[in-house]
Coordinates of N, CA and C in Angstrom, one line a residue:
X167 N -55.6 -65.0 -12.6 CA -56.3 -65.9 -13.5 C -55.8 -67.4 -13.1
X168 N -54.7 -67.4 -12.5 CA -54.1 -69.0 -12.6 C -54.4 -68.9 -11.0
X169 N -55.1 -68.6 -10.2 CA -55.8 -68.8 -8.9 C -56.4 -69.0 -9.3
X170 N -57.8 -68.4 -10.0 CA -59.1 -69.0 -10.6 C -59.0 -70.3 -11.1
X171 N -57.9 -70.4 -11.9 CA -58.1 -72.0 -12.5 C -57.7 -72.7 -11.6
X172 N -57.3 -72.6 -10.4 CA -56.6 -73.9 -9.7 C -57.9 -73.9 -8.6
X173 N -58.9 -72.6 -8.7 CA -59.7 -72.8 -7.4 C -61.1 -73.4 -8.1
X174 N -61.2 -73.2 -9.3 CA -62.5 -74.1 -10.0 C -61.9 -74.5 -11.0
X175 N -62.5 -76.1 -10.9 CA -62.8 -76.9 -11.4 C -63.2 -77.2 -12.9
X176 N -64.4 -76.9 -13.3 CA -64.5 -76.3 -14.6 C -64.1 -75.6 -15.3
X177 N -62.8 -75.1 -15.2 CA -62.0 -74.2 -15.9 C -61.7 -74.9 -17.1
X178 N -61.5 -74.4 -18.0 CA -61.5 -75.1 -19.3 C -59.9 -75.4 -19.6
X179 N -59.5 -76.6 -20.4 CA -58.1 -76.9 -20.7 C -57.8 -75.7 -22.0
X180 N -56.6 -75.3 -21.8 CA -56.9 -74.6 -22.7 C -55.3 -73.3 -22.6
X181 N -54.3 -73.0 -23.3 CA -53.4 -71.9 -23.2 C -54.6 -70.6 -22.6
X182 N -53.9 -69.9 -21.8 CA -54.7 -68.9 -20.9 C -53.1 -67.6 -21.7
X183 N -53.7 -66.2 -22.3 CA -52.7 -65.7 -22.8 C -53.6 -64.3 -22.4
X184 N -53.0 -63.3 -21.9 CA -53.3 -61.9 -21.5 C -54.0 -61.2 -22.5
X185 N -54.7 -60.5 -22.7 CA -55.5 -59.5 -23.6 C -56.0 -58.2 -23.4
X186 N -56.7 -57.7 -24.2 CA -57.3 -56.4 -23.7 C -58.9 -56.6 -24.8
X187 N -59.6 -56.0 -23.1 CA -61.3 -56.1 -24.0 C -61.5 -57.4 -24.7
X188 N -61.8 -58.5 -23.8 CA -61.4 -58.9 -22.1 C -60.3 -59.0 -22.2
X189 N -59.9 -58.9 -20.8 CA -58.7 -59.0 -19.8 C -57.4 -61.0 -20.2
X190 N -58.6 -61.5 -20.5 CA -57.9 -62.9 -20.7 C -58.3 -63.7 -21.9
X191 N -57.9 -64.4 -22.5 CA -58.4 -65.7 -23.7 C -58.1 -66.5 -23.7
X192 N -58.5 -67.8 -23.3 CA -58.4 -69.0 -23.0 C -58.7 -69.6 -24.7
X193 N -57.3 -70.3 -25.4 CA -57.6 -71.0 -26.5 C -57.3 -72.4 -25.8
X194 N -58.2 -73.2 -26.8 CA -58.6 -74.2 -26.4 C -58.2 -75.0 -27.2
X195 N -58.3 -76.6 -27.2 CA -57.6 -77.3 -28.5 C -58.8 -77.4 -29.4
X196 N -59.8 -77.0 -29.4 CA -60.8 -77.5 -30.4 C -60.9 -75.9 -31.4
X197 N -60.2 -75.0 -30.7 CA -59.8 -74.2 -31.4 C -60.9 -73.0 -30.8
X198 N -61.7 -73.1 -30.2 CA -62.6 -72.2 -29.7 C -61.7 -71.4 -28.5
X199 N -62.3 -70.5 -28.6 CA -61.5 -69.4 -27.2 C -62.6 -68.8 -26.6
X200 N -62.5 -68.5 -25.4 CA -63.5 -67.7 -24.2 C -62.2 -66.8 -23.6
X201 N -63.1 -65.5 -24.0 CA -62.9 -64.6 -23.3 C -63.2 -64.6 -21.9
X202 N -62.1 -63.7 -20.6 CA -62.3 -63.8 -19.2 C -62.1 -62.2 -18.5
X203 N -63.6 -61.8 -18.5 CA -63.3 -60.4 -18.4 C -62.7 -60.2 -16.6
X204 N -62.4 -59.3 -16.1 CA -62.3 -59.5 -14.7 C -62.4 -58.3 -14.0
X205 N -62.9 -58.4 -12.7 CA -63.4 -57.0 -12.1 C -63.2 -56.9 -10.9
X206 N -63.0 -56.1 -9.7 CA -63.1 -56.2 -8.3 C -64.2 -55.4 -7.7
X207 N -64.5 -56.3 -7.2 CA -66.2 -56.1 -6.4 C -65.8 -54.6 -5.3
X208 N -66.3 -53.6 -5.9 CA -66.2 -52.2 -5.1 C -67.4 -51.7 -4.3
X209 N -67.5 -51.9 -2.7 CA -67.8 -51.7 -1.9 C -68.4 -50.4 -2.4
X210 N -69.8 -50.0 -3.1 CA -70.0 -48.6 -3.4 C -71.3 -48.2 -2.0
X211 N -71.6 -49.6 -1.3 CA -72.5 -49.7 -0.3 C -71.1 -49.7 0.8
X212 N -70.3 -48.7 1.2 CA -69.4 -49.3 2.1 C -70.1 -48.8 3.3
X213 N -69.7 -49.2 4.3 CA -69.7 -48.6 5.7 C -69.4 -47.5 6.1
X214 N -69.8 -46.9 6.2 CA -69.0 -45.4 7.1 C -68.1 -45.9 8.2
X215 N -67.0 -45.2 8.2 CA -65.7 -45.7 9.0 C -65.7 -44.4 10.1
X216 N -65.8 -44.9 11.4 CA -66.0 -44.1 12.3 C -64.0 -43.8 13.1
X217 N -63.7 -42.8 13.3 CA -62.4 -41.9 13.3 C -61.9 -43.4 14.5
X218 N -62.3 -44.4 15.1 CA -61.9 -45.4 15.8 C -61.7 -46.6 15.2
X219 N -62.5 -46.6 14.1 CA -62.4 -48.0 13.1 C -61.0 -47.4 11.9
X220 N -60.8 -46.2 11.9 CA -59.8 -45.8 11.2 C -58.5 -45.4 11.3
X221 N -58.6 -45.6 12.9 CA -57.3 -46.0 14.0 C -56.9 -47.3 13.7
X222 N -57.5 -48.0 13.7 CA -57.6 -49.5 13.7 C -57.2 -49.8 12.5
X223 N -57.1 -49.4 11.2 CA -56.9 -49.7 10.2 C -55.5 -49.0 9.6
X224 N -55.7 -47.8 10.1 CA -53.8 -47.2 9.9 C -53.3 -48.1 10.8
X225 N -52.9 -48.8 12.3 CA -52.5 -49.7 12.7 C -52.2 -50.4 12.1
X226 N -52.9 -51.2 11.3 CA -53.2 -52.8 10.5 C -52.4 -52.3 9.5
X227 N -52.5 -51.6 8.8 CA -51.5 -50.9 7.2 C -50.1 -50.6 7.5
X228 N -49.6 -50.5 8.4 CA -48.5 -50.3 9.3 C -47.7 -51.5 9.6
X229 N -48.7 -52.0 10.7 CA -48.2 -53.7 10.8 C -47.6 -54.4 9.4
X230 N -48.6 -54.5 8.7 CA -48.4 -55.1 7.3 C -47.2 -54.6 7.0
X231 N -47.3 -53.2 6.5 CA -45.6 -52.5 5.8 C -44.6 -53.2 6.6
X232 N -44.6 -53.0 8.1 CA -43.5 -53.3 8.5 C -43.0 -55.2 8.3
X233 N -44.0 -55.6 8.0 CA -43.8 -57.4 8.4 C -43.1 -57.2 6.8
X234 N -43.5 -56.6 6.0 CA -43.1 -56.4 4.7 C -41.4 -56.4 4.5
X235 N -41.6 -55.3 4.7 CA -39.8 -54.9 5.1 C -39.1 -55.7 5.8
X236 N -39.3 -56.1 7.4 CA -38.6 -57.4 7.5 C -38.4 -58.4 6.8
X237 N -39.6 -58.7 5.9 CA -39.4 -60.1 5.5 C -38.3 -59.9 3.7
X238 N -38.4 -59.2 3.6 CA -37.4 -58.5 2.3 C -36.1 -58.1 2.9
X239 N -36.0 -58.0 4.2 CA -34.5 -57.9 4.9 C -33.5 -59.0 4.5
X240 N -34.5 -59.8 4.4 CA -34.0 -61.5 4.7 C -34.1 -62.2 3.4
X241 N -35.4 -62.0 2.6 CA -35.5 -62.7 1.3 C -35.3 -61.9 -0.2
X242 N -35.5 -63.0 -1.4 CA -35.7 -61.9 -2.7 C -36.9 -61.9 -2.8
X243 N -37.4 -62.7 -2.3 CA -39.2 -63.7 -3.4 C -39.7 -62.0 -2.8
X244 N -40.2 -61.9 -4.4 CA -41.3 -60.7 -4.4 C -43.0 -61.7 -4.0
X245 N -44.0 -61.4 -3.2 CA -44.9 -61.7 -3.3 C -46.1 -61.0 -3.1
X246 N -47.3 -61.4 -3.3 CA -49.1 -60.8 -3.5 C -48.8 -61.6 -2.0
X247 N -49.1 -60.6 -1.3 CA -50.0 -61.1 0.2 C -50.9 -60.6 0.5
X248 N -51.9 -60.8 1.2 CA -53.2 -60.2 1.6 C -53.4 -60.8 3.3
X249 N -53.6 -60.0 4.1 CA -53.8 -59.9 5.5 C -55.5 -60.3 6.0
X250 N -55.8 -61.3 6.6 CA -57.3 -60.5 7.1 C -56.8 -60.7 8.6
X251 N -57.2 -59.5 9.4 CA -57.6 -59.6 10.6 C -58.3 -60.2 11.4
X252 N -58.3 -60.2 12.6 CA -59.6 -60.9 13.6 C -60.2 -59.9 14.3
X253 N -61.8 -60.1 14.0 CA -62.2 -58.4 14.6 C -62.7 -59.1 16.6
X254 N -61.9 -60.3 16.8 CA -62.6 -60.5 17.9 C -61.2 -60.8 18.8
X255 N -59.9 -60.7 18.0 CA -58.6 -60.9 19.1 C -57.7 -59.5 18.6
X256 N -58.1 -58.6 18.9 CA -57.4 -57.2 18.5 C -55.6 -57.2 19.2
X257 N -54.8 -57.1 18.0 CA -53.5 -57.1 18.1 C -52.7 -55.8 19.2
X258 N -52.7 -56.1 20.2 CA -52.0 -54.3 21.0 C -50.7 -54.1 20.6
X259 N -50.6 -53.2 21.3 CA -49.0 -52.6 20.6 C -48.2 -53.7 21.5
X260 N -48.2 -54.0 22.5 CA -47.3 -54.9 22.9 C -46.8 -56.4 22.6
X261 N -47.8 -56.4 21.9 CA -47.5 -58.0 21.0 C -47.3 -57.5 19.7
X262 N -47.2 -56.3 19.1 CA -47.0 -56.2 17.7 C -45.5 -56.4 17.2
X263 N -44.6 -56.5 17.8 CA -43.2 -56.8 17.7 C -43.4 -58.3 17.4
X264 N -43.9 -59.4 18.5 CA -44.1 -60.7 18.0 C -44.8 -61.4 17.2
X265 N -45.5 -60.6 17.2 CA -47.0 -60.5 15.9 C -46.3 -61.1 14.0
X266 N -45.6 -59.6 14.2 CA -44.7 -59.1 13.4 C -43.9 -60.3 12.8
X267 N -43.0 -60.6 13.7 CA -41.7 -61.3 13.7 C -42.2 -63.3 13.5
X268 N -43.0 -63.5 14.2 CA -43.9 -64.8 14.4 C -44.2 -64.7 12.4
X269 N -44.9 -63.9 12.2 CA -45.5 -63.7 11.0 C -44.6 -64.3 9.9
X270 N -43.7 -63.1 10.1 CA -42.7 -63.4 8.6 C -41.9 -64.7 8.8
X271 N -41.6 -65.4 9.7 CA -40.8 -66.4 10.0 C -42.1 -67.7 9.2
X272 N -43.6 -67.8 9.7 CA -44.6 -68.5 9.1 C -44.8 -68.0 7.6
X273 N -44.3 -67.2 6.9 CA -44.4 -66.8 5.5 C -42.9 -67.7 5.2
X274 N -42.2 -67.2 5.6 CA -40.9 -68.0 5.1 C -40.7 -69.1 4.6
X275 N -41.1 -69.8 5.6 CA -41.5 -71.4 5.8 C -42.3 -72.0 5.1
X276 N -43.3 -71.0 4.9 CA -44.4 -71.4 3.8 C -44.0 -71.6 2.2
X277 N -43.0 -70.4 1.9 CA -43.1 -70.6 0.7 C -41.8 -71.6 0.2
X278 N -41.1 -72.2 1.2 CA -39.8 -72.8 1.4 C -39.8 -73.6 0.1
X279 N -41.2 -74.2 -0.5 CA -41.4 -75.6 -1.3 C -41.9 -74.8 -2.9
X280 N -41.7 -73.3 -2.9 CA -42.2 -72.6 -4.0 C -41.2 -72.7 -5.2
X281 N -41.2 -73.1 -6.9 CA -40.0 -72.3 -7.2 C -40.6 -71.0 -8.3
X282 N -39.2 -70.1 -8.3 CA -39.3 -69.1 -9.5 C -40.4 -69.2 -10.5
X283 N -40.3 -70.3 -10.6 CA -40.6 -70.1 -12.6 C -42.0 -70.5 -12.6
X284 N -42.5 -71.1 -11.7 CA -44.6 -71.7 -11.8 C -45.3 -70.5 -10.8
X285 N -46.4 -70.5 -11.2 CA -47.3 -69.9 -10.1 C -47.6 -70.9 -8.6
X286 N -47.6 -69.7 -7.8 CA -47.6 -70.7 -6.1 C -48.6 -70.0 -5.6
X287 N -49.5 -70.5 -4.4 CA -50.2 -69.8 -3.4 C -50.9 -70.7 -2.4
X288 N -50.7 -70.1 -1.5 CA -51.1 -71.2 -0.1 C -51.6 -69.4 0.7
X289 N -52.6 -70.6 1.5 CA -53.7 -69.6 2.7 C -52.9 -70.1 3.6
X290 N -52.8 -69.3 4.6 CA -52.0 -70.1 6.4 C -53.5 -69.6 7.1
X291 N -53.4 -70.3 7.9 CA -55.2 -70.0 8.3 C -54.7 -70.0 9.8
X292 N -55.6 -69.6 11.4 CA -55.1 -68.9 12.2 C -54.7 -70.2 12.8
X293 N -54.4 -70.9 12.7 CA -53.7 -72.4 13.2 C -52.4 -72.1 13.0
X294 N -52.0 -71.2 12.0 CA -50.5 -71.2 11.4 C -50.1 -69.7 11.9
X295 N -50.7 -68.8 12.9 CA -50.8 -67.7 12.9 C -50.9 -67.0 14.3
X296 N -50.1 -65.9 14.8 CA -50.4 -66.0 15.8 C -51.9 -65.0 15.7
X297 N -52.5 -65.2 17.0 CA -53.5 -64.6 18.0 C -53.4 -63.0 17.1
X298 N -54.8 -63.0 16.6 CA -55.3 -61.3 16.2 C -55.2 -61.5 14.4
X299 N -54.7 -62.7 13.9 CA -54.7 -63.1 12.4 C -55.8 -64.0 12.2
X300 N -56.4 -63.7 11.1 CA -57.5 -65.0 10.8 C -56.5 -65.8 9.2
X301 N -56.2 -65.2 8.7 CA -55.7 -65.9 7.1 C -54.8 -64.9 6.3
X302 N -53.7 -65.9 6.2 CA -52.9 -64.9 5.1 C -52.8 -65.3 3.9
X303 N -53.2 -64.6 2.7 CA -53.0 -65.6 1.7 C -51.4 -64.7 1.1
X304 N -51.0 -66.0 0.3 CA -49.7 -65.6 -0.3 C -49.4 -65.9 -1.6
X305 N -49.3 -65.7 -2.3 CA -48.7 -65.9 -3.9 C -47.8 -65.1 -4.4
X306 N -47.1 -65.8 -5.3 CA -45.9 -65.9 -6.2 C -46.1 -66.0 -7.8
X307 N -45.7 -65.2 -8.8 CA -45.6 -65.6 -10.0 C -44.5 -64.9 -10.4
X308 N -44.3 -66.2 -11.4 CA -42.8 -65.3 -12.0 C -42.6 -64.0 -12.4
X309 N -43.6 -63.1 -13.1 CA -43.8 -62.2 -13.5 C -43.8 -60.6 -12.4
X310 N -44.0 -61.3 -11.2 CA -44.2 -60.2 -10.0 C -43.2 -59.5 -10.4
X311 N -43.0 -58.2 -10.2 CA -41.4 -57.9 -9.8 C -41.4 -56.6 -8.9
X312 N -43.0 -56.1 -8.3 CA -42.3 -56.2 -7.1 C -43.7 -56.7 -6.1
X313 N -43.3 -56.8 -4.7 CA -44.2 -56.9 -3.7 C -45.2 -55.9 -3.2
X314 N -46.5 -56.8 -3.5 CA -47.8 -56.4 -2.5 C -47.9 -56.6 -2.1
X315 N -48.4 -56.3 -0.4 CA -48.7 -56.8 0.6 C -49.8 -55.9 1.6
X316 N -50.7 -56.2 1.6 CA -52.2 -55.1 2.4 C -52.9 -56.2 3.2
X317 N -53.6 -55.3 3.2 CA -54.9 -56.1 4.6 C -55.4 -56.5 3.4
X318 N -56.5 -57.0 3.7 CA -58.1 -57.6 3.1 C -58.5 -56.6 3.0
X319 N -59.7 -56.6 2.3 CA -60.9 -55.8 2.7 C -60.7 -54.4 2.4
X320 N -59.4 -53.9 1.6 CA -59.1 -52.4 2.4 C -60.0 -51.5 1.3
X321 N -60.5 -51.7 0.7 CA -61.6 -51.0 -0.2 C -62.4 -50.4 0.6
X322 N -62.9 -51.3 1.8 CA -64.3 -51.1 2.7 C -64.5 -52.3 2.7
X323 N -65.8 -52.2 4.1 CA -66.8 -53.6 4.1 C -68.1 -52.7 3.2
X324 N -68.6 -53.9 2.4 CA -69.6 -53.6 2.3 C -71.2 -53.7 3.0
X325 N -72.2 -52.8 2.8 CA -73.0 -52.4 3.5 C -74.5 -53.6 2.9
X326 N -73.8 -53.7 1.3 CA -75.3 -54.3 0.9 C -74.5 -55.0 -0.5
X327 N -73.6 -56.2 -0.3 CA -72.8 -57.1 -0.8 C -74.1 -57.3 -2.4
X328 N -74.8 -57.9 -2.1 CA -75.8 -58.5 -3.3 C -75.7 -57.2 -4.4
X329 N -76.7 -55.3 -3.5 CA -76.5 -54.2 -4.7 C -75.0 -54.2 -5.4
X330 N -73.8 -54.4 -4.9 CA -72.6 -54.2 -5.1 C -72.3 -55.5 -6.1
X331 N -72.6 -56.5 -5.9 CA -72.7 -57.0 -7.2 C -73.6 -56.8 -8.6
X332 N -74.1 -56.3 -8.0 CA -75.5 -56.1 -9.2 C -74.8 -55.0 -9.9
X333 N -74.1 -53.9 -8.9 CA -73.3 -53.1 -9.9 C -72.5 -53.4 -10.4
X334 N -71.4 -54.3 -10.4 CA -70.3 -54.9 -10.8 C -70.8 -54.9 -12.6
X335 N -71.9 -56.2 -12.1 CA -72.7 -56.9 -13.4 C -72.6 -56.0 -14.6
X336 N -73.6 -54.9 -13.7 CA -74.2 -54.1 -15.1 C -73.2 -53.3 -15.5
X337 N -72.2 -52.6 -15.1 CA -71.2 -52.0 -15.4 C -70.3 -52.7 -16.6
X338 N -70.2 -54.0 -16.2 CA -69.7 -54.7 -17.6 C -70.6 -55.2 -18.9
X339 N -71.6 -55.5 -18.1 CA -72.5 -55.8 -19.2 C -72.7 -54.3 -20.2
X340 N -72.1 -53.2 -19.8 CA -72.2 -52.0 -20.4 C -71.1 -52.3 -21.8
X341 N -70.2 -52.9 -21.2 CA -68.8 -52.9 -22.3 C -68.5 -54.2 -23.1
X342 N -69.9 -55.2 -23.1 CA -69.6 -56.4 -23.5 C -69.5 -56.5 -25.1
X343 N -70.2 -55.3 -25.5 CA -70.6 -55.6 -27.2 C -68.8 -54.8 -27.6
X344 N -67.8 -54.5 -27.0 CA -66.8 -53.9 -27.0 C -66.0 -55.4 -27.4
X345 N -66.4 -56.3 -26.5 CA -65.4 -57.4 -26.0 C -65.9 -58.4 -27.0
X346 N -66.9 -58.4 -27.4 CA -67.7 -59.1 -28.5 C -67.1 -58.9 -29.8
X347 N -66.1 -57.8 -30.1 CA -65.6 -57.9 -31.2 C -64.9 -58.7 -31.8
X348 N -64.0 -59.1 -30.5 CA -63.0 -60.1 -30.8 C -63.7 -61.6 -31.4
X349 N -65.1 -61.9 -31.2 CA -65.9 -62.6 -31.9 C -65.1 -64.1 -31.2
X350 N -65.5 -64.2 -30.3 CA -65.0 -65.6 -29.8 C -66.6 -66.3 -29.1
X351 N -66.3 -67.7 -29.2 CA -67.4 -68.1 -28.7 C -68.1 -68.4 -27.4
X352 N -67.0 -67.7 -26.2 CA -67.9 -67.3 -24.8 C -67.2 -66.3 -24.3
X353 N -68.4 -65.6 -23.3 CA -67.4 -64.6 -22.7 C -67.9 -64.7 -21.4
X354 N -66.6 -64.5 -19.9 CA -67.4 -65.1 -18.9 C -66.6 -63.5 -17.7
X355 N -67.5 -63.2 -17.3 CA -67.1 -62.2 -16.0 C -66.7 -63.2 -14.8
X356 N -65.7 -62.7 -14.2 CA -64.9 -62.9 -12.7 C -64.9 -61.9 -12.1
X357 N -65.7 -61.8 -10.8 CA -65.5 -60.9 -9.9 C -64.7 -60.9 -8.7
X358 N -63.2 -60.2 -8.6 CA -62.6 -61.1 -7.5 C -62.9 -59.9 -6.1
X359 N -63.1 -60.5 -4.9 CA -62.9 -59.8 -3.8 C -62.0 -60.4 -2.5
X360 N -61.8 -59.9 -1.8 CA -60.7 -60.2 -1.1 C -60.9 -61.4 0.3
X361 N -62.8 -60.8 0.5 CA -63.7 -61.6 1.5 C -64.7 -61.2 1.4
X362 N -65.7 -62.2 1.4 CA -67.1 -61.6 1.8 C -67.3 -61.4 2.8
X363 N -66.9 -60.8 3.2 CA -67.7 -59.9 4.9 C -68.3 -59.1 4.8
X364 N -69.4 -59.3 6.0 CA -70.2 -58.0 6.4 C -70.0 -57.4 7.5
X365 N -70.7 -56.4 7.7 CA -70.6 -55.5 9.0 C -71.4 -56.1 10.3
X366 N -72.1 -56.6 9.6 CA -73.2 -57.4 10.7 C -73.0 -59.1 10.6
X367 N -73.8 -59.5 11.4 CA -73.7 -61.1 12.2 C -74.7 -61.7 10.4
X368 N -74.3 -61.6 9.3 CA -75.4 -62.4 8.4 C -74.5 -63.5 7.7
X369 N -75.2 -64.3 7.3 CA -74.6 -65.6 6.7 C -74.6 -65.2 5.2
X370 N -73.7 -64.1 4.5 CA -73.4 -63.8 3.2 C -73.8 -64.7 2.0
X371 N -73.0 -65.9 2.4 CA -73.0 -66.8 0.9 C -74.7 -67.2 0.9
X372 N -74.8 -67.6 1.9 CA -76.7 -67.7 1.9 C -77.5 -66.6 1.4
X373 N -77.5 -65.6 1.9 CA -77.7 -64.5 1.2 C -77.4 -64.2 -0.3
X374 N -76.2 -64.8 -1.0 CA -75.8 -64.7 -2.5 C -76.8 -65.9 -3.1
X375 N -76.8 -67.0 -2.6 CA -77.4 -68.0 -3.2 C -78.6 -67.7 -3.7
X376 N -79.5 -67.5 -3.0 CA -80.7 -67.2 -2.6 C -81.6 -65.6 -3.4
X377 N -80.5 -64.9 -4.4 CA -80.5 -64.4 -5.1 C -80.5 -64.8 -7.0
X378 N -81.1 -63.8 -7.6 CA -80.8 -64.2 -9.2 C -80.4 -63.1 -9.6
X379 N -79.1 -63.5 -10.1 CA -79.0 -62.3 -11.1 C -78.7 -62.6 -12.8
X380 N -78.7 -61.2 -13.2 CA -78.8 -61.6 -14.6 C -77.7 -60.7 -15.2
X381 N -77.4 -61.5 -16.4 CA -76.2 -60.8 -17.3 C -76.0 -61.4 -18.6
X382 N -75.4 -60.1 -19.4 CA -75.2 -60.9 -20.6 C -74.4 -62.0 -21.4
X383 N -73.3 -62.0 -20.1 CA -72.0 -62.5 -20.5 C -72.8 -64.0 -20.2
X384 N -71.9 -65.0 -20.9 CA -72.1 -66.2 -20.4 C -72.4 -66.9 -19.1
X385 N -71.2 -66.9 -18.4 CA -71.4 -67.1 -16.8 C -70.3 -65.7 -16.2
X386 N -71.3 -65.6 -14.8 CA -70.6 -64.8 -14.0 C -70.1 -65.4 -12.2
X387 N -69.2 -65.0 -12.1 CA -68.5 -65.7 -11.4 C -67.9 -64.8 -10.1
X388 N -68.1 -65.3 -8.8 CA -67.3 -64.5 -7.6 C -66.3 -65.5 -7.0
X389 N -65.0 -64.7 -7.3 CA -63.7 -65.5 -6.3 C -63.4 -64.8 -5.3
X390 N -63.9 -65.5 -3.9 CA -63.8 -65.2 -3.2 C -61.9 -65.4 -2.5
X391 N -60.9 -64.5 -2.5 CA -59.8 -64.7 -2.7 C -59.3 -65.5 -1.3
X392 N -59.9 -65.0 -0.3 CA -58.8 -65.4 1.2 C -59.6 -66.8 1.7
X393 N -60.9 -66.8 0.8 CA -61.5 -68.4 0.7 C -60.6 -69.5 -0.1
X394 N -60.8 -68.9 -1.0 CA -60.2 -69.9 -2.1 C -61.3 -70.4 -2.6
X395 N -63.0 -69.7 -2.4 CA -63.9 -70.3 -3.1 C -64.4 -69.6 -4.2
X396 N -65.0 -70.4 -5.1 CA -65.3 -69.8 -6.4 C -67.2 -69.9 -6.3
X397 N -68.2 -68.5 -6.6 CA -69.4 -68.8 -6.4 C -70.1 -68.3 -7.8
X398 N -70.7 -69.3 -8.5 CA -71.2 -68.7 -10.0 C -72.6 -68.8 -9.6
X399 N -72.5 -67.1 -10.4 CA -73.8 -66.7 -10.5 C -74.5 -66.4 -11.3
X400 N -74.3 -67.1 -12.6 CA -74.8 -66.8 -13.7 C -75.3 -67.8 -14.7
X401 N -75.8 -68.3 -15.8 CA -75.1 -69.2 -16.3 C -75.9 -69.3 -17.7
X402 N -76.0 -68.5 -18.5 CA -76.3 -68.2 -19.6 C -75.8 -69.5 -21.3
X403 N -76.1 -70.5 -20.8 CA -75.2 -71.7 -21.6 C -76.4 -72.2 -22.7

């Protein structure tokens, strides 16, 4: 939630306090509160993973654990990390020692300017990274207590991104008159995913734009996480 607010704009001023049925409640000083339900966009259109694309991915899950462990040799900071790959500079075993090592030394450094007690997160994008990395994202909250650290994407790619939202949608719109009880005056879905990627050469966000969907909640919303972009799709006002 405190990624969302720092990555849009419109987020309302307002104490943000944990809940259940929704997930968040944003009180406001005018005394009004909006509920913030939240969901992760599940690849139910995924790709079939062929026994070579799933070589490639125990690889990558591996990599990761191990950069993990090194980097906790050395530090306390528990952190949310997220890995994406490059499907066009494939990592061999013979660079995965420096891969590795290059990596956690660029996390290090990165979060050198973080402290304990606020929320932190920075993207290192492949300028900061060696060869076979596209983006690491990293974050810190005080609350962590212990570390996550995975690829992107590891749900699946999806096969048909727009149906996969459409399910998201209606799946909550199933539980909204639930979330309605709490009798507040907005209620807004967030759908977070890790990247929009496809399987094929398509221009995604073009593809989402160029769609309508509908819901009951107020506004609905996609955080794109390793973007750092926020895309609303809804807007019921």
């Amino acid at each position: 939630m405190n990624y969302f607010r720092d990555c849009y704009p419109g987020f309302p001023k307002g104490k943000v306090v944990a809940s259940e049925s929704p997930d968040f409640v944003v009180k406001m000083k005018n005394a009004h509160k909006l509920g913030i339900e939240l969901t992760r966009l599940n690849p139910a259109n995924a790709v079939t993973k062929t026994e070579e694309v799933q070589a490639l991915i125990n690889f990558r899950n591996e990599l990761v654990e191990d950069m993990r462990e090194l980097f906790e040799a050395g530090s306390d900071a528990k952190l949310f990390a997220k890995f994406m790959f490059s499907e066009k500079h494939q990592i061999t075993p013979e660079r995965e020692l420096m891969v590795r090592s290059k990596t956690v030394a660029t996390i290090k450094s990165a979060i050198a300017d973080k402290t304990d007690a606020t929320f932190y997160h920075k993207i290192l994008t492949s300028a900061d990274l060696p060869q076979g990395l596209e983006q690491v994202l990293i974050a810190h909250h005080p609350e962590l207590k212990e570390s996550v650290w995975e690829c992107s994407n590891n749900l699946g790619i999806s096969n048909n991104v727009v149906e996969d939202i459409r399910l998201a949608i209606a799946k909550k719109d199933e539980k909204l008159r639930i979330y309605q009880k709490q009798q507040l005056q907005q209620y807004w879905l967030l759908i977070t995913t890790d990247c929009l990627r496809a399987d094929k050469n398509i221009n995604l966000l073009n593809k989402i734009s160029h769609e309508e969907f509908e819901s009951r909640f107020h506004q609905v919303f996609v955080l794109d996480l390793m973007r750092a972009r926020v895309f609303s799709l809804v807007e019921n006002l």
